[in-house]
Amino acid sequence: MNQNWNAFLAEHGAQIDANTVVSFGDPQQELKAAASQSVIADLSQFGLLHFSGDDAQLFLNNLLSSDIKHQQPGQAQYSSFSTPKGRMLASMLVIRSESGFLIQLPASLREAMQRKLSMYILRSKVKVVDAGIDTALLGLAGPDAATMLKQYFGTVPAQPMETVFAGTAAITQLAPAMFLLHANIDTAPTLFAQMQQQGAIPVGEPAWRWLSLQTGFAWIYPATQEQFVAQMANMELVGAVSFTKGCYPGQEIVARMQYLGKLKRRMALVHIDCDIADAPPGRELYSPELPGQAIGMLADSAPSPEGGIDALAVVQISCWEHGVTLGGSDGPALSVRPLPYPVA
C-alpha cells in the first residue's frame, strides 16, 4: 500500500492491518450498510499486474482458461491459471485496455504469480510489471453507485464486465450496482472523498468481501491453491472458461470433466452460524454420507450482516441431501443460499 494513500485512509478513520483496511471503526455497521446502502472500499487486499507488448494477448491466451484472444479494449472477464493437472493456482479478473491487460488477483498471490507467469515469457515480446505501485483499487457498490460515478466521471459502464476509461481511472462493472475502480494513486484521495461526500459509506475488507461472495466468483488464496478444478468452483458459469479456444495448462482435464460428465463437486453460496475465525478459506467440510471423510472445502468466507458467516463452499454434490457441516460431524450446518446464476 502506498504510504501517502495509507496516510489518507488513516486520516479518514481507517484501521489498517497488514496493508488491509479492516474497518473504519464499526465493522458490524459497515456490514449492514453494505447490504442496503452505497459503500466505498479500499481494495488493497488485491494485487494488480499489467501485461503489455506485441505478444501479450497470445501469451495470456495460451496460459489462462478464458478466451483472451478475442477480448477487446473495454471488456473484462474472469479467468484462471491452473497446473497441468487442471488444479487452479489462481483466479483473476482480466481487463483489456488500449495499452495491454490488467490482471487483478489477491495480493497474497501477486508476487508468486508474477514470477510463475514470467517463466513462460522466454523470447515472447511481453512485459509484466506490478501495476499496484501507482494504482489505488477501490470498490463502489449500492443503489446510488452508478449515479455517483456518472456525476464524478460523466460516464459509467452500462453492463457487467464492461470497462470505461475516464482520465486516469478505469471503471469496471462487476455486477449490477457493483463497480471496481483502478485510480491513479495521486488522484485517488480526491475520488474517495468525493464519493464519500455524495453519500458512500466507507467500509473495510470484510464488508467488500461479503459483497464479492454474492457475485458467486471464487478468488483462489494460498490455502485453496490446487484444490479445485475450474468447474468445481463454477468458473465456467461466470465466463472464466472457454471450451472452444486452444490448449492451456490443465485444458485436457477441464475439457474431460465438461464433456464426460464426471463433475462430482460444485460450489454453493451458504450461510453458517459460526464465527469467521472458525471458517477461513480452506476449512474442510463433512457429511454423514461419508463419515470421517472430508467431502468439501470453503473457498471463501465473510461475516454476514445478519450474524454468522456467508461462504462459498465446494461440496460433493451427493452429500447435500444428507447434510453438510463445518469442521467435523458435530460442526455447524451449512444452509444453501441462491447464487446469481443457475447451477445445473
Protein backbone atom coordinates (compact mmCIF):
# COMPACT_ATOMS: atom_id res chain seq x y z
CA MET A 1 0.00 0.00 0.00
CA ASN A 2 1.36 3.42 -0.98
CA GLN A 3 2.42 5.39 2.13
CA ASN A 4 0.56 8.57 1.12
CA TRP A 5 -2.57 6.60 0.31
CA ASN A 6 -2.22 4.73 3.59
CA ALA A 7 -1.93 8.02 5.46
CA PHE A 8 -5.02 9.43 3.72
CA LEU A 9 -7.11 6.42 4.67
CA ALA A 10 -5.85 6.53 8.28
CA GLU A 11 -6.82 10.20 8.50
CA HIS A 12 -10.32 9.21 7.42
CA GLY A 13 -10.65 6.64 10.21
CA ALA A 14 -9.34 3.50 8.55
CA GLN A 15 -7.99 0.77 10.80
CA ILE A 16 -5.25 -0.89 8.77
CA ASP A 17 -3.64 -4.26 9.43
CA ALA A 18 -1.09 -5.87 7.09
CA ASN A 19 -1.90 -3.31 4.38
CA THR A 20 -5.60 -4.18 4.51
CA VAL A 21 -8.34 -1.86 5.73
CA VAL A 22 -10.06 -3.91 8.41
CA SER A 23 -12.73 -1.31 9.10
CA PHE A 24 -13.49 2.36 9.53
CA GLY A 25 -14.38 1.87 13.18
CA ASP A 26 -17.57 -0.20 13.24
CA PRO A 27 -17.36 -3.45 11.25
CA GLN A 28 -20.91 -4.59 12.07
CA GLN A 29 -22.48 -1.32 10.94
CA GLU A 30 -20.34 -1.44 7.80
CA LEU A 31 -21.72 -4.90 7.01
CA LYS A 32 -25.27 -3.65 7.45
CA ALA A 33 -24.52 -0.68 5.20
CA ALA A 34 -23.11 -2.97 2.51
CA ALA A 35 -26.39 -4.91 2.48
CA SER A 36 -28.61 -1.92 1.68
CA GLN A 37 -26.70 1.34 1.20
CA SER A 38 -23.98 2.69 -1.07
CA VAL A 39 -20.47 1.94 0.18
CA ILE A 40 -16.90 2.59 -0.89
CA ALA A 41 -13.94 0.35 -0.02
CA ASP A 42 -10.20 0.41 -0.43
CA LEU A 43 -9.18 -2.87 -2.09
CA SER A 44 -5.52 -3.11 -1.13
CA GLN A 45 -6.15 -6.79 -0.37
CA PHE A 46 -5.80 -7.26 -4.13
CA GLY A 47 -2.73 -7.05 -6.34
CA LEU A 48 -2.55 -5.83 -9.91
CA LEU A 49 -0.33 -6.97 -12.80
CA HIS A 50 -0.01 -5.24 -16.16
CA PHE A 51 0.91 -7.25 -19.25
CA SER A 52 1.97 -5.38 -22.38
CA GLY A 53 3.86 -5.99 -25.61
CA ASP A 54 3.13 -7.26 -29.12
CA ASP A 55 2.70 -10.85 -27.92
CA ALA A 56 0.80 -10.16 -24.67
CA GLN A 57 -2.63 -11.22 -25.95
CA LEU A 58 -1.47 -14.52 -27.44
CA PHE A 59 0.76 -15.15 -24.43
CA LEU A 60 -2.12 -14.84 -21.96
CA ASN A 61 -4.48 -16.76 -24.22
CA ASN A 62 -2.06 -19.70 -24.16
CA LEU A 63 -1.92 -19.73 -20.34
CA LEU A 64 -5.32 -18.72 -18.99
CA SER A 65 -8.63 -20.58 -19.11
CA SER A 66 -10.75 -17.84 -20.73
CA ASP A 67 -10.72 -16.58 -24.31
CA ILE A 68 -8.22 -13.71 -24.18
CA LYS A 69 -7.66 -13.84 -27.95
CA HIS A 70 -11.00 -12.20 -28.70
CA GLN A 71 -11.09 -9.83 -25.72
CA GLN A 72 -11.41 -6.22 -26.87
CA PRO A 73 -10.42 -2.96 -25.12
CA GLY A 74 -13.13 -2.08 -22.64
CA GLN A 75 -14.01 -5.72 -21.94
CA ALA A 76 -13.37 -7.54 -18.67
CA GLN A 77 -13.62 -11.24 -17.93
CA TYR A 78 -12.88 -13.69 -15.17
CA SER A 79 -10.19 -16.27 -15.79
CA SER A 80 -7.89 -18.74 -14.06
CA PHE A 81 -4.44 -20.27 -14.26
CA SER A 82 -4.00 -23.95 -13.45
CA THR A 83 -1.44 -26.70 -13.09
CA PRO A 84 -1.14 -29.27 -15.90
CA LYS A 85 -3.41 -31.47 -13.75
CA GLY A 86 -6.15 -28.86 -14.01
CA ARG A 87 -5.98 -27.60 -10.43
CA MET A 88 -6.32 -23.83 -10.11
CA LEU A 89 -3.32 -21.88 -8.87
CA ALA A 90 -5.07 -18.53 -9.24
CA SER A 91 -8.37 -16.99 -10.27
CA MET A 92 -8.37 -13.47 -11.61
CA LEU A 93 -10.16 -10.60 -13.28
CA VAL A 94 -8.66 -9.64 -16.66
CA ILE A 95 -9.33 -6.15 -18.03
CA ARG A 96 -8.29 -5.22 -21.57
CA SER A 97 -7.04 -1.66 -22.02
CA GLU A 98 -5.50 0.07 -25.03
CA SER A 99 -2.04 -0.46 -23.54
CA GLY A 100 -2.38 -4.10 -22.56
CA PHE A 101 -4.05 -6.27 -19.93
CA LEU A 102 -4.66 -5.56 -16.24
CA ILE A 103 -4.91 -8.69 -14.11
CA GLN A 104 -6.36 -8.43 -10.61
CA LEU A 105 -5.85 -11.21 -8.05
CA PRO A 106 -5.38 -11.48 -4.28
CA ALA A 107 -2.30 -9.60 -3.10
CA SER A 108 -1.16 -12.74 -1.28
CA LEU A 109 -0.59 -14.37 -4.69
CA ARG A 110 0.57 -11.39 -6.74
CA GLU A 111 4.33 -11.81 -6.36
CA ALA A 112 4.33 -15.59 -6.78
CA MET A 113 2.06 -15.47 -9.83
CA GLN A 114 4.14 -12.71 -11.42
CA ARG A 115 7.21 -14.95 -11.11
CA LYS A 116 5.32 -18.02 -12.31
CA LEU A 117 3.82 -16.41 -15.40
CA SER A 118 7.11 -14.65 -16.21
CA MET A 119 8.77 -18.06 -16.54
CA TYR A 120 6.75 -18.65 -19.72
CA ILE A 121 7.76 -15.41 -21.45
CA LEU A 122 11.09 -16.68 -22.82
CA ARG A 123 11.57 -14.83 -26.16
CA SER A 124 8.00 -13.52 -26.40
CA LYS A 125 7.51 -9.78 -26.72
CA VAL A 126 5.78 -9.49 -23.36
CA LYS A 127 6.44 -7.28 -20.36
CA VAL A 128 4.82 -7.77 -16.97
CA VAL A 129 5.02 -5.26 -14.10
CA ASP A 130 3.44 -4.73 -10.71
CA ALA A 131 0.80 -2.12 -11.54
CA GLY A 132 -0.30 -1.74 -7.94
CA ILE A 133 2.61 0.56 -7.12
CA ASP A 134 0.97 3.64 -8.65
CA THR A 135 -2.67 2.47 -8.70
CA ALA A 136 -5.31 2.51 -5.99
CA LEU A 137 -8.01 -0.15 -6.23
CA LEU A 138 -11.42 0.97 -4.99
CA GLY A 139 -14.80 -0.72 -4.82
CA LEU A 140 -18.10 1.17 -5.02
CA ALA A 141 -21.41 -0.61 -4.58
CA GLY A 142 -25.01 0.11 -3.71
CA PRO A 143 -28.21 1.62 -5.09
CA ASP A 144 -26.63 5.01 -5.86
CA ALA A 145 -23.22 3.78 -7.04
CA ALA A 146 -23.84 4.28 -10.77
CA THR A 147 -25.26 7.78 -10.23
CA MET A 148 -22.27 8.77 -8.10
CA LEU A 149 -19.81 7.59 -10.73
CA LYS A 150 -21.66 9.33 -13.54
CA GLN A 151 -21.73 12.59 -11.62
CA TYR A 152 -17.99 12.40 -11.00
CA PHE A 153 -16.69 10.94 -14.27
CA GLY A 154 -19.51 11.74 -16.69
CA THR A 155 -19.71 8.09 -17.70
CA VAL A 156 -20.36 4.66 -16.24
CA PRO A 157 -20.24 1.09 -17.62
CA ALA A 158 -23.66 0.04 -18.86
CA GLN A 159 -23.42 -3.68 -18.12
CA PRO A 160 -21.42 -6.25 -16.16
CA MET A 161 -17.88 -6.97 -17.40
CA GLU A 162 -17.74 -3.66 -19.27
CA THR A 163 -14.93 -1.18 -18.54
CA VAL A 164 -14.84 2.52 -19.35
CA PHE A 165 -11.72 4.67 -19.15
CA ALA A 166 -12.11 8.19 -17.77
CA GLY A 167 -8.94 10.21 -17.46
CA THR A 168 -6.54 8.32 -15.20
CA ALA A 169 -9.20 5.90 -13.94
CA ALA A 170 -10.72 2.66 -15.24
CA ILE A 171 -14.24 1.73 -14.09
CA THR A 172 -15.46 -1.86 -14.40
CA GLN A 173 -18.97 -3.02 -13.62
CA LEU A 174 -18.63 -6.31 -11.74
CA ALA A 175 -22.36 -6.83 -11.20
CA PRO A 176 -25.44 -4.60 -11.20
CA ALA A 177 -24.73 -1.74 -8.75
CA MET A 178 -21.19 -3.01 -8.05
CA PHE A 179 -18.11 -1.34 -9.54
CA LEU A 180 -14.34 -1.67 -9.46
CA LEU A 181 -12.16 1.42 -9.91
CA HIS A 182 -8.49 1.49 -10.85
CA ALA A 183 -7.44 5.04 -9.99
CA ASN A 184 -4.13 6.85 -10.19
CA ILE A 185 -2.67 6.91 -6.70
CA ASP A 186 -2.35 10.71 -6.79
CA THR A 187 -6.00 11.31 -7.67
CA ALA A 188 -7.49 8.52 -5.54
CA PRO A 189 -7.85 10.65 -2.37
CA THR A 190 -9.99 13.20 -4.23
CA LEU A 191 -12.10 10.43 -5.77
CA PHE A 192 -12.59 8.69 -2.42
CA ALA A 193 -13.52 11.96 -0.68
CA GLN A 194 -15.99 12.91 -3.42
CA MET A 195 -17.74 9.55 -3.29
CA GLN A 196 -17.98 9.91 0.48
CA GLN A 197 -19.43 13.41 0.15
CA GLN A 198 -22.05 12.03 -2.23
CA GLY A 199 -23.14 9.58 0.46
CA ALA A 200 -20.96 6.49 0.04
CA ILE A 201 -20.14 4.94 3.42
CA PRO A 202 -16.50 3.81 3.81
CA VAL A 203 -16.24 0.11 4.66
CA GLY A 204 -13.40 -2.30 5.36
CA GLU A 205 -12.32 -5.52 3.70
CA PRO A 206 -14.89 -7.81 5.42
CA ALA A 207 -17.84 -5.82 4.05
CA TRP A 208 -16.48 -5.81 0.50
CA ARG A 209 -15.62 -9.49 0.78
CA TRP A 210 -19.23 -10.22 1.72
CA LEU A 211 -20.42 -8.26 -1.32
CA SER A 212 -17.98 -10.16 -3.51
CA LEU A 213 -19.31 -13.51 -2.27
CA GLN A 214 -22.77 -12.59 -3.55
CA THR A 215 -21.46 -12.46 -7.14
CA GLY A 216 -20.60 -16.17 -6.97
CA PHE A 217 -16.98 -15.75 -8.09
CA ALA A 218 -14.35 -17.55 -6.00
CA TRP A 219 -10.95 -15.97 -5.52
CA ILE A 220 -8.18 -18.51 -5.05
CA TYR A 221 -5.97 -17.93 -1.97
CA PRO A 222 -2.78 -19.67 -0.81
CA ALA A 223 -4.90 -22.01 1.35
CA THR A 224 -7.02 -23.09 -1.64
CA GLN A 225 -4.39 -23.36 -4.37
CA GLU A 226 -4.54 -26.68 -6.27
CA GLN A 227 -7.76 -27.67 -4.51
CA PHE A 228 -10.28 -27.11 -7.29
CA VAL A 229 -10.68 -27.86 -10.97
CA ALA A 230 -12.34 -24.86 -12.61
CA GLN A 231 -15.87 -26.32 -12.82
CA MET A 232 -15.85 -27.25 -9.13
CA ALA A 233 -15.75 -23.51 -8.41
CA ASN A 234 -18.35 -22.66 -11.10
CA MET A 235 -15.74 -20.92 -13.24
CA GLU A 236 -17.43 -21.89 -16.50
CA LEU A 237 -20.68 -20.37 -15.20
CA VAL A 238 -19.10 -16.90 -14.75
CA GLY A 239 -17.38 -16.86 -18.14
CA ALA A 240 -13.93 -17.81 -16.85
CA VAL A 241 -13.54 -20.91 -19.07
CA SER A 242 -13.60 -21.23 -22.86
CA PHE A 243 -14.20 -24.67 -24.35
CA THR A 244 -13.51 -23.54 -27.93
CA LYS A 245 -10.03 -22.00 -27.61
CA GLY A 246 -6.73 -23.84 -27.96
CA CYS A 247 -4.67 -25.57 -25.31
CA TYR A 248 -3.61 -24.08 -21.99
CA PRO A 249 -2.26 -25.70 -18.81
CA GLY A 250 -4.90 -28.10 -17.45
CA GLN A 251 -7.15 -27.75 -20.52
CA GLU A 252 -7.40 -31.51 -21.11
CA ILE A 253 -8.64 -32.14 -17.55
CA VAL A 254 -11.13 -29.27 -17.72
CA ALA A 255 -12.48 -30.42 -21.09
CA ARG A 256 -12.77 -34.05 -19.98
CA MET A 257 -14.75 -33.03 -16.91
CA GLN A 258 -17.07 -30.91 -19.07
CA TYR A 259 -17.80 -33.43 -21.80
CA LEU A 260 -17.65 -36.73 -19.93
CA GLY A 261 -19.85 -35.56 -17.07
CA LYS A 262 -17.52 -36.51 -14.24
CA LEU A 263 -18.09 -33.42 -12.09
CA LYS A 264 -18.75 -34.63 -8.54
CA ARG A 265 -18.26 -31.36 -6.63
CA ARG A 266 -19.92 -27.99 -7.11
CA MET A 267 -19.70 -24.64 -5.38
CA ALA A 268 -22.65 -23.20 -3.48
CA LEU A 269 -23.30 -19.98 -1.60
CA VAL A 270 -24.04 -20.93 2.00
CA HIS A 271 -24.75 -19.46 5.42
CA ILE A 272 -23.20 -20.90 8.60
CA ASP A 273 -23.94 -19.91 12.18
CA CYS A 274 -20.36 -19.62 13.38
CA ASP A 275 -17.60 -17.11 13.91
CA ILE A 276 -15.48 -16.03 10.94
CA ALA A 277 -12.34 -17.16 12.78
CA ASP A 278 -13.64 -20.75 12.59
CA ALA A 279 -14.33 -20.64 8.86
CA PRO A 280 -11.32 -19.45 6.83
CA PRO A 281 -10.83 -20.42 3.19
CA GLY A 282 -9.55 -23.99 3.10
CA ARG A 283 -11.60 -25.22 6.11
CA GLU A 284 -12.85 -28.73 5.39
CA LEU A 285 -16.48 -29.85 5.30
CA TYR A 286 -18.09 -33.13 6.32
CA SER A 287 -21.29 -35.13 5.85
CA PRO A 288 -22.92 -38.19 7.45
CA GLU A 289 -22.93 -39.80 4.00
CA LEU A 290 -19.15 -40.30 4.26
CA PRO A 291 -18.31 -40.34 7.99
CA GLY A 292 -14.84 -39.09 8.89
CA GLN A 293 -14.01 -38.10 5.33
CA ALA A 294 -13.76 -34.50 4.11
CA ILE A 295 -16.30 -34.00 1.34
CA GLY A 296 -15.55 -30.40 0.50
CA MET A 297 -13.88 -27.15 1.44
CA LEU A 298 -14.66 -23.49 1.94
CA ALA A 299 -13.40 -21.45 -1.00
CA ASP A 300 -14.10 -18.08 0.64
CA SER A 301 -15.99 -16.64 3.59
CA ALA A 302 -17.01 -13.36 5.21
CA PRO A 303 -19.04 -12.16 8.19
CA SER A 304 -22.72 -11.83 7.32
CA PRO A 305 -24.82 -8.72 8.09
CA GLU A 306 -27.37 -11.00 9.77
CA GLY A 307 -24.79 -12.68 12.00
CA GLY A 308 -22.74 -15.79 11.42
CA ILE A 309 -20.99 -16.02 8.08
CA ASP A 310 -21.71 -16.40 4.39
CA ALA A 311 -19.33 -18.53 2.36
CA LEU A 312 -18.66 -20.13 -0.99
CA ALA A 313 -18.38 -23.87 -0.35
CA VAL A 314 -17.22 -26.54 -2.80
CA VAL A 315 -19.09 -29.70 -1.79
CA GLN A 316 -19.58 -33.22 -3.09
CA ILE A 317 -22.97 -32.91 -4.77
CA SER A 318 -24.45 -36.15 -3.41
CA CYS A 319 -23.85 -35.08 0.19
CA TRP A 320 -26.30 -32.17 0.32
CA GLU A 321 -29.34 -34.40 0.90
CA HIS A 322 -27.62 -35.91 3.95
CA GLY A 323 -26.49 -32.57 5.39
CA VAL A 324 -23.11 -30.82 5.36
CA THR A 325 -21.26 -29.48 8.39
CA LEU A 326 -18.18 -27.37 9.03
CA GLY A 327 -15.04 -28.89 10.51
CA GLY A 328 -16.50 -32.24 11.56
CA SER A 329 -19.70 -34.19 12.13
CA ASP A 330 -20.57 -32.10 15.19
CA GLY A 331 -19.86 -28.76 13.48
CA PRO A 332 -22.46 -26.16 12.48
CA ALA A 333 -24.59 -27.00 9.45
CA LEU A 334 -24.41 -25.26 6.10
CA SER A 335 -27.63 -23.81 4.65
CA VAL A 336 -27.71 -23.03 0.95
CA ARG A 337 -28.48 -19.55 -0.38
CA PRO A 338 -29.28 -18.66 -4.02
CA LEU A 339 -26.45 -17.76 -6.40
CA PRO A 340 -26.94 -15.03 -9.04
CA TYR A 341 -26.68 -17.60 -11.85
CA PRO A 342 -28.26 -21.03 -12.47
CA VAL A 343 -26.28 -24.10 -11.43
CA ALA A 344 -27.14 -27.35 -13.19
